[in-house]
Short mmCIF file of C-alpha atoms in Angstrom, two decimals:
data_model
loop_
_atom_site.label_atom_id
_atom_site.label_comp_id
_atom_site.label_asym_id
_atom_site.label_seq_id
_atom_site.Cartn_x
_atom_site.Cartn_y
_atom_site.Cartn_z
CA MET A 7 -44.17 125.84 161.18
CA ALA A 8 -47.00 124.43 159.11
CA THR A 9 -46.01 122.17 156.23
CA ALA A 10 -47.95 120.90 153.24
CA ILE A 11 -48.13 117.12 153.00
CA TYR A 12 -50.06 114.83 150.72
CA ARG A 13 -53.26 113.10 151.75
CA PRO A 14 -52.60 109.33 151.90
CA ASP A 15 -55.96 108.29 150.52
CA SER A 16 -57.18 108.81 146.99
CA ILE A 17 -60.70 109.42 145.85
CA PRO A 18 -62.81 106.31 145.58
CA GLY A 19 -63.85 105.53 142.06
CA PRO A 20 -66.83 103.17 142.17
CA GLU A 21 -69.43 103.20 139.47
CA VAL A 22 -72.46 104.74 141.13
CA ALA A 23 -75.49 102.47 140.96
CA ARG A 24 -79.17 103.16 141.56
CA LEU A 25 -81.84 101.07 143.21
CA ALA A 26 -84.29 99.25 140.98
CA PRO A 27 -87.75 100.84 140.95
CA SER A 28 -89.74 99.82 144.01
CA PRO A 29 -92.94 97.89 143.31
CA LYS A 30 -96.13 99.73 144.25
CA SER A 31 -97.64 96.59 145.72
CA LEU A 32 -96.13 93.30 146.82
CA ALA A 33 -99.23 91.27 145.99
CA GLY A 34 -98.51 88.63 143.38
CA LEU A 35 -94.75 89.21 143.46
CA ARG A 36 -92.39 86.30 142.93
CA ILE A 37 -89.82 86.07 145.74
CA ALA A 38 -86.45 84.30 145.49
CA VAL A 39 -84.05 83.31 148.24
CA LEU A 40 -80.39 83.45 147.19
CA ASP A 41 -78.49 81.41 149.77
CA ASN A 42 -74.71 81.83 150.13
CA GLY A 43 -74.38 78.64 152.13
CA LYS A 44 -73.61 80.25 155.47
CA PRO A 45 -75.00 78.17 158.33
CA ASN A 46 -78.76 78.80 158.75
CA ALA A 47 -78.83 81.37 155.92
CA GLY A 48 -81.34 79.28 153.99
CA VAL A 49 -83.41 78.62 157.11
CA VAL A 50 -83.83 82.22 158.17
CA MET A 51 -84.20 83.74 154.69
CA THR A 52 -86.74 81.11 153.58
CA ARG A 53 -88.77 81.85 156.69
CA VAL A 54 -88.67 85.59 155.94
CA ALA A 55 -89.75 84.89 152.36
CA GLU A 56 -92.61 82.55 153.35
CA THR A 57 -93.94 84.84 156.07
CA LEU A 58 -93.70 87.83 153.75
CA ALA A 59 -95.49 85.92 150.96
CA ALA A 60 -98.34 84.93 153.29
CA ARG A 61 -98.61 88.45 154.65
CA VAL A 62 -98.84 90.30 151.29
CA GLY A 63 -100.19 87.67 148.92
CA ALA A 64 -96.91 87.00 147.12
CA MET A 65 -95.26 83.64 146.43
CA VAL A 66 -91.86 82.09 146.98
CA THR A 67 -90.85 80.84 143.56
CA LEU A 68 -87.17 79.99 144.02
CA VAL A 69 -84.88 78.98 146.88
CA THR A 70 -81.37 78.36 145.61
CA LYS A 71 -77.76 78.32 146.65
CA LYS A 72 -75.57 80.77 144.77
CA GLY A 73 -72.94 78.37 143.40
CA PRO A 74 -73.04 76.81 139.90
CA ARG A 75 -76.36 75.07 139.19
CA GLY A 76 -77.48 76.07 142.68
CA GLU A 77 -75.89 72.91 144.05
CA SER A 78 -73.51 74.52 146.49
CA ALA A 79 -72.32 77.93 147.52
CA ASN A 80 -69.22 79.83 148.41
CA ALA A 81 -69.97 82.99 150.29
CA ALA A 82 -66.70 84.71 149.36
CA ILE A 83 -67.28 85.05 145.63
CA PRO A 84 -70.13 86.48 143.52
CA CYS A 85 -73.26 84.53 142.60
CA ALA A 86 -72.64 82.03 139.78
CA PRO A 87 -73.79 83.45 136.41
CA ASP A 88 -76.26 80.62 135.69
CA VAL A 89 -77.96 81.11 139.07
CA PHE A 90 -77.99 84.89 138.61
CA GLU A 91 -79.78 84.51 135.27
CA ARG A 92 -82.30 82.12 136.77
CA VAL A 93 -83.03 84.49 139.67
CA LEU A 94 -83.57 87.36 137.23
CA ALA A 95 -85.95 85.25 135.18
CA GLU A 96 -87.95 83.78 138.06
CA ALA A 97 -88.18 86.52 140.68
CA ASP A 98 -89.37 90.07 141.22
CA LEU A 99 -87.80 90.39 144.68
CA VAL A 100 -84.70 88.68 146.10
CA LEU A 101 -83.50 88.03 149.62
CA THR A 102 -79.74 87.47 149.64
CA GLY A 103 -77.31 86.55 152.43
CA ALA A 104 -76.53 85.75 155.06
CA ALA A 105 -74.27 88.75 155.50
CA ASP A 106 -72.96 87.75 158.90
CA CYS A 107 -69.25 87.65 158.21
CA GLY A 108 -66.85 89.91 156.33
CA SER A 109 -66.36 88.42 152.88
CA CYS A 110 -69.93 87.07 152.80
CA THR A 111 -71.23 90.56 153.58
CA ALA A 112 -69.07 91.97 150.79
CA TYR A 113 -70.38 89.51 148.23
CA SER A 114 -74.00 89.63 149.44
CA VAL A 115 -73.84 93.37 148.80
CA VAL A 116 -72.16 92.78 145.42
CA ASP A 117 -74.94 90.36 144.42
CA ALA A 118 -77.65 92.74 145.65
CA ILE A 119 -76.22 95.65 143.68
CA ALA A 120 -75.96 93.51 140.54
CA LEU A 121 -79.63 92.55 140.94
CA GLU A 122 -80.71 96.15 141.55
CA LYS A 123 -78.81 97.24 138.44
CA ALA A 124 -80.64 94.54 136.50
CA GLY A 125 -83.95 95.93 137.74
CA VAL A 126 -84.81 93.47 140.50
CA PRO A 127 -85.05 94.79 144.09
CA ALA A 128 -82.83 92.83 146.49
CA VAL A 129 -82.62 92.81 150.27
CA VAL A 130 -79.36 91.85 151.99
CA VAL A 131 -80.07 89.86 155.15
CA THR A 132 -77.42 90.90 157.67
CA THR A 133 -77.07 91.08 161.46
CA THR A 134 -76.61 93.79 164.07
CA LYS A 135 -72.89 93.03 164.34
CA PHE A 136 -72.30 93.31 160.60
CA LYS A 137 -74.58 96.25 159.85
CA PRO A 138 -71.68 98.78 159.95
CA ILE A 139 -69.68 96.64 157.51
CA ALA A 140 -72.71 96.18 155.24
CA GLU A 141 -73.34 99.93 155.20
CA THR A 142 -69.69 100.81 154.57
CA LEU A 143 -69.36 98.29 151.76
CA SER A 144 -72.65 99.40 150.19
CA GLU A 145 -71.29 102.91 149.97
CA GLN A 146 -67.87 101.74 148.76
CA PHE A 147 -69.45 99.61 146.05
CA GLY A 148 -71.48 102.56 144.76
CA LEU A 149 -74.97 101.95 146.20
CA LYS A 150 -75.21 103.50 149.64
CA GLU A 151 -78.98 102.85 149.70
CA THR A 152 -78.61 99.06 149.40
CA ARG A 153 -81.65 97.52 151.11
CA LEU A 154 -80.78 95.78 154.38
CA LEU A 155 -82.73 93.58 156.73
CA VAL A 156 -80.81 93.63 160.02
CA LEU A 157 -81.50 90.60 162.22
CA PRO A 158 -80.02 89.82 165.65
CA HIS A 159 -76.57 88.21 165.68
CA PRO A 160 -75.51 85.43 165.16
CA ILE A 161 -77.46 83.52 162.52
CA GLY A 162 -75.03 80.58 162.55
CA GLY A 163 -75.39 78.55 165.76
CA THR A 164 -78.84 79.88 166.69
CA ASP A 165 -81.75 77.40 167.00
CA ARG A 166 -84.48 77.21 164.35
CA GLU A 167 -87.28 78.41 166.63
CA THR A 168 -85.41 81.60 167.52
CA LEU A 169 -84.46 82.19 163.89
CA CYS A 170 -88.12 81.91 162.86
CA GLN A 171 -89.09 84.47 165.50
CA TRP A 172 -86.39 86.84 164.22
CA ALA A 173 -87.50 86.25 160.64
CA ASP A 174 -91.18 86.92 161.41
CA ALA A 175 -90.26 90.08 163.28
CA GLY A 176 -88.24 91.26 160.28
CA VAL A 177 -90.99 91.05 157.67
CA GLU A 178 -92.34 94.57 158.25
CA ARG A 179 -88.85 95.92 157.70
CA VAL A 180 -88.56 94.07 154.39
CA ILE A 181 -91.88 95.55 153.27
CA ALA A 182 -90.61 99.00 154.24
CA VAL A 183 -87.29 98.80 152.40
CA VAL A 184 -88.84 97.28 149.31
CA THR A 185 -91.79 99.65 148.95
CA GLN A 186 -90.45 102.93 150.25
CA VAL A 187 -90.36 105.77 147.79
CA ARG A 188 -86.88 107.20 147.44
CA MET B 4 -60.45 109.00 134.68
CA ASN B 5 -56.95 108.55 133.32
CA ARG B 6 -55.02 110.83 135.66
CA TYR B 7 -55.43 111.74 139.30
CA GLU B 8 -53.51 114.27 141.34
CA PRO B 9 -53.61 113.71 145.09
CA GLU B 10 -54.71 116.55 147.35
CA SER B 11 -52.54 118.21 149.96
CA LEU B 12 -53.35 119.17 153.51
CA GLU B 13 -51.62 121.15 156.21
CA LEU B 14 -49.54 119.58 158.97
CA SER B 15 -49.23 122.00 161.91
CA GLU B 16 -45.57 121.12 162.53
CA LEU B 17 -43.10 118.45 161.44
CA SER B 18 -43.35 116.32 164.57
CA PRO B 19 -44.54 112.78 165.32
CA GLU B 20 -47.18 114.24 167.63
CA ALA B 21 -48.60 116.49 164.92
CA MET B 22 -48.72 113.54 162.51
CA TYR B 23 -50.57 111.43 165.09
CA GLU B 24 -53.07 114.20 165.70
CA LEU B 25 -53.76 114.79 162.02
CA PHE B 26 -54.00 111.12 161.07
CA GLU B 27 -56.18 110.17 164.04
CA LYS B 28 -58.57 112.96 163.07
CA HIS B 29 -59.04 111.34 159.65
CA ALA B 30 -58.99 107.74 160.98
CA TRP B 31 -55.85 107.08 158.93
CA GLY B 32 -52.68 105.20 159.79
CA ASP B 33 -51.80 101.85 161.39
CA GLY B 34 -51.23 103.18 164.90
CA LEU B 35 -47.45 103.44 164.59
CA PRO B 36 -45.46 106.64 163.96
CA LEU B 37 -45.52 107.89 160.37
CA VAL B 38 -43.08 109.88 158.22
CA PRO B 39 -44.72 113.07 156.84
CA PRO B 40 -45.24 112.69 153.07
CA THR B 41 -43.82 115.99 151.92
CA ARG B 42 -43.45 116.74 148.22
CA GLU B 43 -39.64 116.35 148.45
CA ARG B 44 -39.85 112.90 150.01
CA VAL B 45 -42.53 111.72 147.59
CA ASP B 46 -40.50 113.01 144.63
CA ALA B 47 -37.45 111.11 145.91
CA MET B 48 -39.56 107.95 145.91
CA LEU B 49 -40.89 108.63 142.41
CA ALA B 50 -37.34 109.01 141.10
CA PHE B 51 -37.11 105.21 141.34
CA ALA B 52 -40.05 104.69 139.00
CA THR B 53 -40.65 105.43 135.36
CA GLY B 54 -43.84 106.67 133.82
CA ASP B 55 -46.39 109.36 134.66
CA PRO B 56 -46.69 109.68 138.46
CA ASP B 57 -50.37 110.59 138.14
CA GLU B 58 -51.45 107.93 135.65
CA VAL B 59 -54.32 105.84 137.07
CA LEU B 60 -52.92 102.31 137.20
CA THR B 61 -55.76 100.43 138.89
CA THR B 62 -58.24 100.62 141.74
CA LEU B 63 -58.22 98.65 144.97
CA LEU B 64 -61.32 97.02 146.45
CA PRO B 65 -63.50 97.22 148.46
CA ARG B 66 -63.28 101.05 148.38
CA ALA B 67 -62.26 101.14 144.73
CA GLY B 68 -59.65 103.73 145.67
CA ILE B 69 -57.58 105.01 142.77
CA VAL B 70 -53.95 103.90 142.52
CA THR B 71 -51.27 106.02 140.89
CA ARG B 72 -47.51 105.90 141.32
CA ARG B 73 -47.74 109.04 143.44
CA VAL B 74 -50.45 107.61 145.71
CA VAL B 75 -48.25 104.55 146.28
CA ALA B 76 -45.22 106.77 146.85
CA ILE B 77 -47.07 108.83 149.48
CA ASN B 78 -47.82 105.71 151.46
CA ALA B 79 -44.30 104.36 150.97
CA VAL B 80 -42.98 107.58 152.53
CA LEU B 81 -45.42 107.25 155.43
CA ALA B 82 -44.19 103.68 156.01
CA GLY B 83 -40.54 104.74 156.11
CA CYS B 84 -39.49 103.03 152.86
CA PRO B 85 -36.06 103.81 151.45
CA PRO B 86 -36.72 105.00 147.88
CA VAL B 87 -34.83 102.07 146.35
CA VAL B 88 -37.63 99.68 147.40
CA PHE B 89 -40.38 101.78 145.79
CA PRO B 90 -40.69 99.58 142.65
CA VAL B 91 -41.22 96.58 144.94
CA VAL B 92 -44.16 98.27 146.69
CA LEU B 93 -45.61 99.36 143.37
CA SER B 94 -45.33 95.85 141.93
CA ALA B 95 -46.91 94.31 145.03
CA ILE B 96 -49.89 96.64 144.68
CA ARG B 97 -50.22 95.79 140.99
CA ALA B 98 -50.22 92.10 141.91
CA LEU B 99 -52.84 92.57 144.63
CA ALA B 100 -55.16 94.28 142.14
CA LYS B 101 -55.29 91.15 139.95
CA PRO B 102 -58.80 89.67 139.89
CA GLU B 103 -57.69 86.21 140.99
CA VAL B 104 -56.38 87.64 144.27
CA ASN B 105 -59.98 88.61 145.17
CA LEU B 106 -58.85 91.63 147.19
CA ARG B 107 -62.43 92.61 147.96
CA GLY B 108 -62.86 89.36 149.85
CA VAL B 109 -59.35 89.40 151.31
CA ASN B 110 -59.91 92.82 152.85
CA ALA B 111 -63.50 92.37 153.98
CA THR B 112 -63.40 88.88 155.48
CA THR B 113 -63.64 88.03 159.19
CA HIS B 114 -60.61 85.74 158.60
CA LEU B 115 -57.26 87.16 159.73
CA VAL B 116 -55.73 87.02 156.22
CA ALA B 117 -52.85 89.35 155.38
CA PRO B 118 -51.00 89.66 152.06
CA MET B 119 -47.49 88.26 152.30
CA VAL B 120 -44.95 89.77 149.91
CA ILE B 121 -41.99 87.61 148.88
CA VAL B 122 -39.19 89.44 147.09
CA HIS B 123 -37.14 87.61 144.45
CA GLY B 124 -34.05 88.37 142.38
CA GLU B 125 -31.31 90.96 142.16
CA ILE B 126 -33.19 93.67 144.07
CA VAL B 127 -32.92 91.58 147.23
CA ALA B 128 -29.23 92.35 147.61
CA ARG B 129 -29.37 95.75 145.91
CA ALA B 130 -32.07 97.14 148.21
CA GLY B 131 -30.90 95.30 151.31
CA PHE B 132 -33.82 92.93 151.88
CA ASN B 133 -33.32 90.20 154.46
CA ALA B 134 -33.63 86.65 153.10
CA GLY B 135 -31.64 85.05 155.91
CA VAL B 136 -31.77 84.94 159.70
CA GLY B 137 -35.10 86.33 160.87
CA ALA B 138 -36.35 87.08 157.35
CA PHE B 139 -39.94 87.41 158.58
CA GLY B 140 -38.91 89.25 161.73
CA PRO B 141 -37.88 92.76 162.78
CA GLY B 142 -34.67 94.68 162.29
CA ASN B 143 -34.49 95.20 158.53
CA ARG B 144 -35.77 98.43 157.00
CA ALA B 145 -36.57 97.08 153.52
CA ASN B 146 -38.62 94.11 154.75
CA ALA B 147 -40.35 96.07 157.49
CA THR B 148 -41.32 99.09 155.43
CA VAL B 149 -42.38 97.32 152.23
CA GLY B 150 -44.86 95.20 154.17
CA ARG B 151 -46.02 98.24 156.08
CA ALA B 152 -46.45 100.33 152.94
CA VAL B 153 -48.66 97.62 151.45
CA ARG B 154 -50.79 97.66 154.60
CA LEU B 155 -51.07 101.45 154.63
CA ILE B 156 -52.26 101.39 151.01
CA LEU B 157 -54.87 98.77 151.93
CA LEU B 158 -56.00 100.97 154.83
CA HIS B 159 -56.03 104.29 153.02
CA VAL B 160 -56.77 103.43 149.39
CA ALA B 161 -58.55 100.05 149.52
CA GLY B 162 -60.58 101.07 152.57
CA ALA B 163 -59.59 98.07 154.71
CA ARG B 164 -60.21 99.91 157.96
CA PRO B 165 -60.95 97.54 160.86
CA GLY B 166 -64.66 97.44 161.59
CA PHE B 167 -65.62 98.97 158.23
CA GLY B 168 -63.82 97.63 155.15
CA ASP B 169 -61.99 94.98 157.19
CA ALA B 170 -64.14 92.71 159.37
CA ALA B 171 -61.31 90.48 160.66
CA THR B 172 -62.52 88.99 163.94
CA HIS B 173 -59.05 89.20 165.50
CA GLY B 174 -56.69 90.57 162.90
CA GLN B 175 -53.09 89.47 163.35
CA PRO B 176 -49.57 90.93 163.66
CA ALA B 177 -48.90 90.20 159.97
CA LYS B 178 -51.49 92.87 159.14
CA TYR B 179 -48.91 95.47 160.20
CA THR B 180 -46.19 94.24 157.87
CA TYR B 181 -45.56 90.91 156.09
CA CYS B 182 -42.61 90.83 153.75
CA ALA B 183 -39.57 88.59 153.38
CA ALA B 184 -37.06 87.85 150.66
CA GLU B 185 -36.41 84.51 149.00
CA ASN B 186 -33.01 83.09 149.94
CA LEU B 187 -31.89 82.35 146.40
CA PRO B 188 -28.17 81.92 147.19
CA GLU B 189 -29.06 78.96 149.42
CA CYS B 190 -31.87 77.56 147.26
CA PRO B 191 -30.83 74.23 145.70
CA TRP B 192 -33.38 74.63 142.88
CA GLU B 193 -34.17 77.38 140.41
CA GLY B 194 -35.65 80.50 141.96
CA TYR B 195 -39.33 80.56 142.83
CA ALA B 196 -40.29 83.28 140.32
CA ALA B 197 -38.59 81.43 137.45
CA SER B 198 -40.41 78.25 138.53
CA ARG B 199 -43.67 80.15 137.98
CA GLY B 200 -42.57 81.33 134.54
CA VAL B 201 -41.56 84.86 135.57
CA HIS B 202 -38.07 85.37 134.16
CA ALA B 203 -37.26 88.92 135.24
CA PRO B 204 -34.21 90.29 137.06
CA SER B 205 -36.46 90.93 140.08
CA ALA B 206 -39.97 89.81 140.93
CA ILE B 207 -42.41 89.66 143.80
CA THR B 208 -45.05 87.16 144.88
CA VAL B 209 -48.13 88.04 146.90
CA HIS B 210 -49.96 85.32 148.83
CA CYS B 211 -52.97 86.19 150.96
CA GLY B 212 -52.99 83.91 153.94
CA GLU B 213 -52.33 83.27 157.58
CA GLY B 214 -49.15 84.01 159.46
CA PRO B 215 -46.39 81.41 159.25
CA HIS B 216 -46.76 78.17 161.24
CA ASN B 217 -43.41 76.78 162.37
CA VAL B 218 -42.26 73.21 161.63
CA HIS B 219 -39.25 72.06 163.64
CA ASP B 220 -37.46 68.92 162.50
CA ALA B 221 -33.93 68.42 163.83
CA GLU B 222 -33.31 65.58 161.37
CA ALA B 223 -32.28 63.31 164.25
CA ASP B 224 -33.39 60.23 162.32
CA GLY B 225 -31.31 61.10 159.28
CA ASP B 226 -34.28 60.65 156.97
CA PRO B 227 -35.19 63.93 155.24
CA ALA B 228 -38.62 62.54 154.34
CA LEU B 229 -39.53 63.00 157.99
CA ILE B 230 -39.20 66.77 157.50
CA LEU B 231 -41.96 66.53 154.93
CA ASP B 232 -44.14 64.34 157.14
CA LYS B 233 -44.04 67.04 159.79
CA ILE B 234 -44.91 69.71 157.26
CA ALA B 235 -47.78 67.53 156.00
CA SER B 236 -49.02 67.10 159.56
CA SER B 237 -49.07 70.87 160.01
CA MET B 238 -51.02 71.26 156.78
CA ALA B 239 -53.70 68.66 157.55
CA THR B 240 -55.77 70.56 160.09
CA LEU B 241 -59.48 71.34 160.02
CA GLY B 242 -59.30 74.89 161.37
CA MET B 243 -57.65 76.53 158.38
CA ASN B 244 -59.61 77.73 155.35
CA ASN B 245 -57.68 75.36 153.09
CA ALA B 246 -59.75 72.54 154.63
CA PRO B 247 -63.11 73.48 153.07
CA ILE B 248 -61.74 75.35 150.02
CA SER B 249 -59.80 73.08 147.70
CA HIS B 250 -58.49 75.71 145.31
CA GLY B 251 -56.52 77.47 148.06
CA GLU B 252 -52.73 77.31 148.07
CA PHE B 253 -50.14 76.53 150.72
CA PHE B 254 -46.82 78.34 150.76
CA ILE B 255 -44.00 76.33 152.28
CA ALA B 256 -40.93 78.35 153.31
CA LEU B 257 -38.18 75.78 153.67
CA GLY B 258 -35.26 76.77 155.85
CA PRO B 259 -32.02 76.43 153.84
CA GLU B 260 -30.87 73.40 155.88
CA HIS B 261 -34.10 71.50 155.28
CA ALA B 262 -33.98 72.47 151.60
CA GLN B 263 -30.40 71.20 151.26
CA SER B 264 -31.22 67.91 152.99
CA LEU B 265 -34.18 67.31 150.69
CA ALA B 266 -32.22 68.25 147.56
CA MET B 267 -29.36 65.95 148.55
CA ARG B 268 -31.87 63.10 148.44
CA GLY B 269 -32.70 64.08 144.90
CA LEU B 270 -36.04 65.71 145.64
CA THR B 271 -37.07 68.53 143.34
CA ARG B 272 -39.52 71.30 144.19
CA THR B 273 -42.22 69.39 142.29
CA ASP B 274 -41.42 66.19 144.20
CA ILE B 275 -41.89 68.03 147.47
CA SER B 276 -45.28 69.39 146.40
CA SER B 277 -46.36 65.93 145.24
CA TYR B 278 -45.25 64.30 148.49
CA LEU B 279 -47.10 66.87 150.61
CA TYR B 280 -50.18 66.48 148.40
CA GLU B 281 -50.14 62.74 149.08
CA ARG B 282 -49.43 62.98 152.82
CA ALA B 283 -51.47 65.99 153.96
CA ARG B 284 -54.84 64.23 153.85
CA ILE B 285 -58.02 63.84 155.90
CA PRO B 286 -60.89 61.36 155.34
CA ALA B 287 -63.69 62.81 153.20
CA GLY B 288 -66.22 61.93 155.89
CA VAL B 289 -64.38 64.05 158.44
CA PHE B 290 -64.43 67.04 156.11
CA ARG B 291 -68.14 66.46 155.48
CA ARG B 292 -68.92 66.24 159.19
CA HIS B 293 -67.20 69.56 159.93
CA PHE B 294 -68.33 71.73 157.02
CA GLU B 295 -71.85 72.44 155.84
CA GLU B 296 -70.44 73.76 152.58
CA LEU B 297 -67.31 72.38 150.92
CA ALA B 298 -65.88 74.40 148.05
CA TRP B 299 -64.33 71.31 146.50
CA ALA B 300 -63.09 70.55 143.02
CA GLN B 301 -65.70 68.44 141.24
CA TRP B 302 -63.63 65.24 141.37
CA MET B 303 -63.35 65.45 145.17
CA LYS B 304 -67.14 65.40 145.56
CA THR B 305 -67.22 61.80 144.29
CA ALA B 306 -65.08 60.54 147.19
CA ARG B 307 -66.49 57.99 149.64
CA ASP B 308 -66.39 58.99 153.30
CA GLU B 309 -63.46 56.69 154.04
CA ASP B 310 -61.32 58.05 151.17
CA ARG B 311 -58.47 60.27 152.31
CA LEU B 312 -58.65 63.56 150.43
CA PRO B 313 -55.83 66.08 149.99
CA MET B 314 -55.91 69.51 151.65
CA THR B 315 -55.87 71.15 148.24
CA ALA B 316 -57.14 70.03 144.84
CA HIS B 317 -53.80 69.86 143.01
CA PRO B 318 -50.09 69.44 143.92
CA ASP B 319 -49.34 72.69 142.09
CA ASN B 320 -51.24 74.54 144.83
CA ILE B 321 -48.39 73.64 147.21
CA ARG B 322 -45.75 76.30 146.57
CA VAL B 323 -42.21 75.84 147.85
CA PHE B 324 -39.57 78.52 148.33
CA VAL B 325 -36.44 78.88 150.48
CA ALA B 326 -36.11 81.57 153.14
CA GLY B 327 -34.46 82.07 156.49
CA GLY B 328 -31.08 81.37 158.02
CA PRO B 329 -29.31 78.50 159.82
CA GLY B 330 -31.44 76.12 161.87
CA LYS B 331 -33.77 73.17 161.42
CA HIS B 332 -37.01 75.06 160.86
CA SER B 333 -39.45 75.52 158.01
CA LEU B 334 -42.79 77.30 157.71
CA VAL B 335 -46.30 76.44 156.55
CA ILE B 336 -48.29 79.46 155.38
CA PRO B 337 -51.94 78.53 154.73
CA SER B 338 -54.27 80.50 152.48
CA TRP B 339 -57.39 82.52 153.12
CA GLY B 340 -58.92 80.16 150.56
CA MET B 341 -60.84 82.06 147.89
CA THR B 342 -57.72 83.69 146.53
CA LYS B 343 -54.77 82.86 144.32
CA SER B 344 -51.21 84.07 144.68
CA ALA B 345 -49.63 86.21 141.98
CA THR B 346 -45.99 86.51 140.89
CA VAL B 347 -45.04 89.53 138.80
CA ALA B 348 -41.87 91.19 137.58
CA VAL B 349 -40.69 94.22 139.56
CA GLU B 350 -41.43 97.25 137.41
CA GLY B 351 -41.56 100.94 138.19
#
């Protein structure tokens, strides 16, 4: 005999966010790298930023860790407020990551959504292995469309030459997620 | 939204097989058999709480799922909780929602962290929690189901589903259930909750960390300080997240025999924390060699490489309570790191 039971989940209640307006052109844009201190995060994201800048005529204006004063970083908490303000003031496009673990993916997505809400497009640099987590968390945090650059896995422990190849190969994807009309 | 009424769905028959089929279809559950949350069972649970069952109390991250007394009760029924423990589950969830716990990180991380619930006070005896032999082990309904209910709420409401909201590389058995009671009758000091300023008839503590690491000291030498040296040695390891994150806590579950031996030498709970703070140390240069990023308190950054630094920034981060039965064992329970424990009164 069929019986009524309660569902064990409840509705999710995130504040729904929207992407910042996409720039029509990337030429002249100021690019920032927001580094969460994960091994090689700065290496691979800086390479993406520099290759992108050369390709579209933009410039890399800021490379910083996300902890207070940009001196250090902890990947498992949000970007420090002073660094967040500086990024907002000095950049038109932000690369943030690396989202290649669980809590660092969560907080890379949190930082990206905060930047998008503040009007600055942000791309979360993640890896193939953490793409499902990044997508799930983006939806759970209220911005399913969070811009992702998915690189091969792992970023930590991979040599610089390989990382640069991955970064260069990812630039077209960054251009696509930043400029696409939604 | 101030109120939320959970939806119902149809279970084809009241059997374990039908529950498995339904829950697997929705990717719910922890893999073990579940008790069907019928209205009657959920109401029986809610009878042990006060207040509006459908009042929105908080949300749980990363999914930001809404928490009401009824939502908690549904999951407590699923876990097999006796209704008398319902306020304990509810209080544990309230504690986990506190910002300092950083539940978003706790759930999402690749680390194997699980929230441990420690139960304090008069509800331990009243609801039949086990604080003695095998307190962290199987065989006691209250311990087993409270820990399981917390996990089911994290799965269903917080969205901590492995591979999606929970990225834990391995997970661990404590992610199924992780609850024990403080052994207050055999504690030579004031109770843990009172030591944290929570003076309620019953309270709970949540600590998000690893599973317990055993410390065996048979006290053959007759010097109780050697118990603490062994505990310190178990704390001072590079693999745990306490190593690079100095604001993380350690929970030390002293077996009653170790606690009595230490108290007989005049050591207080604070003395024990101070001793472990002094002894559980590693040279700064070794930390620096192993970690690209060190989330250290500012004063630790000034250390020279040869200076021996503590495993946590302050003695107060080393939290001591008494649990377990006869025997010469104690436990070290490291932290996930970017989280703080919370102790709250048990309230419905």
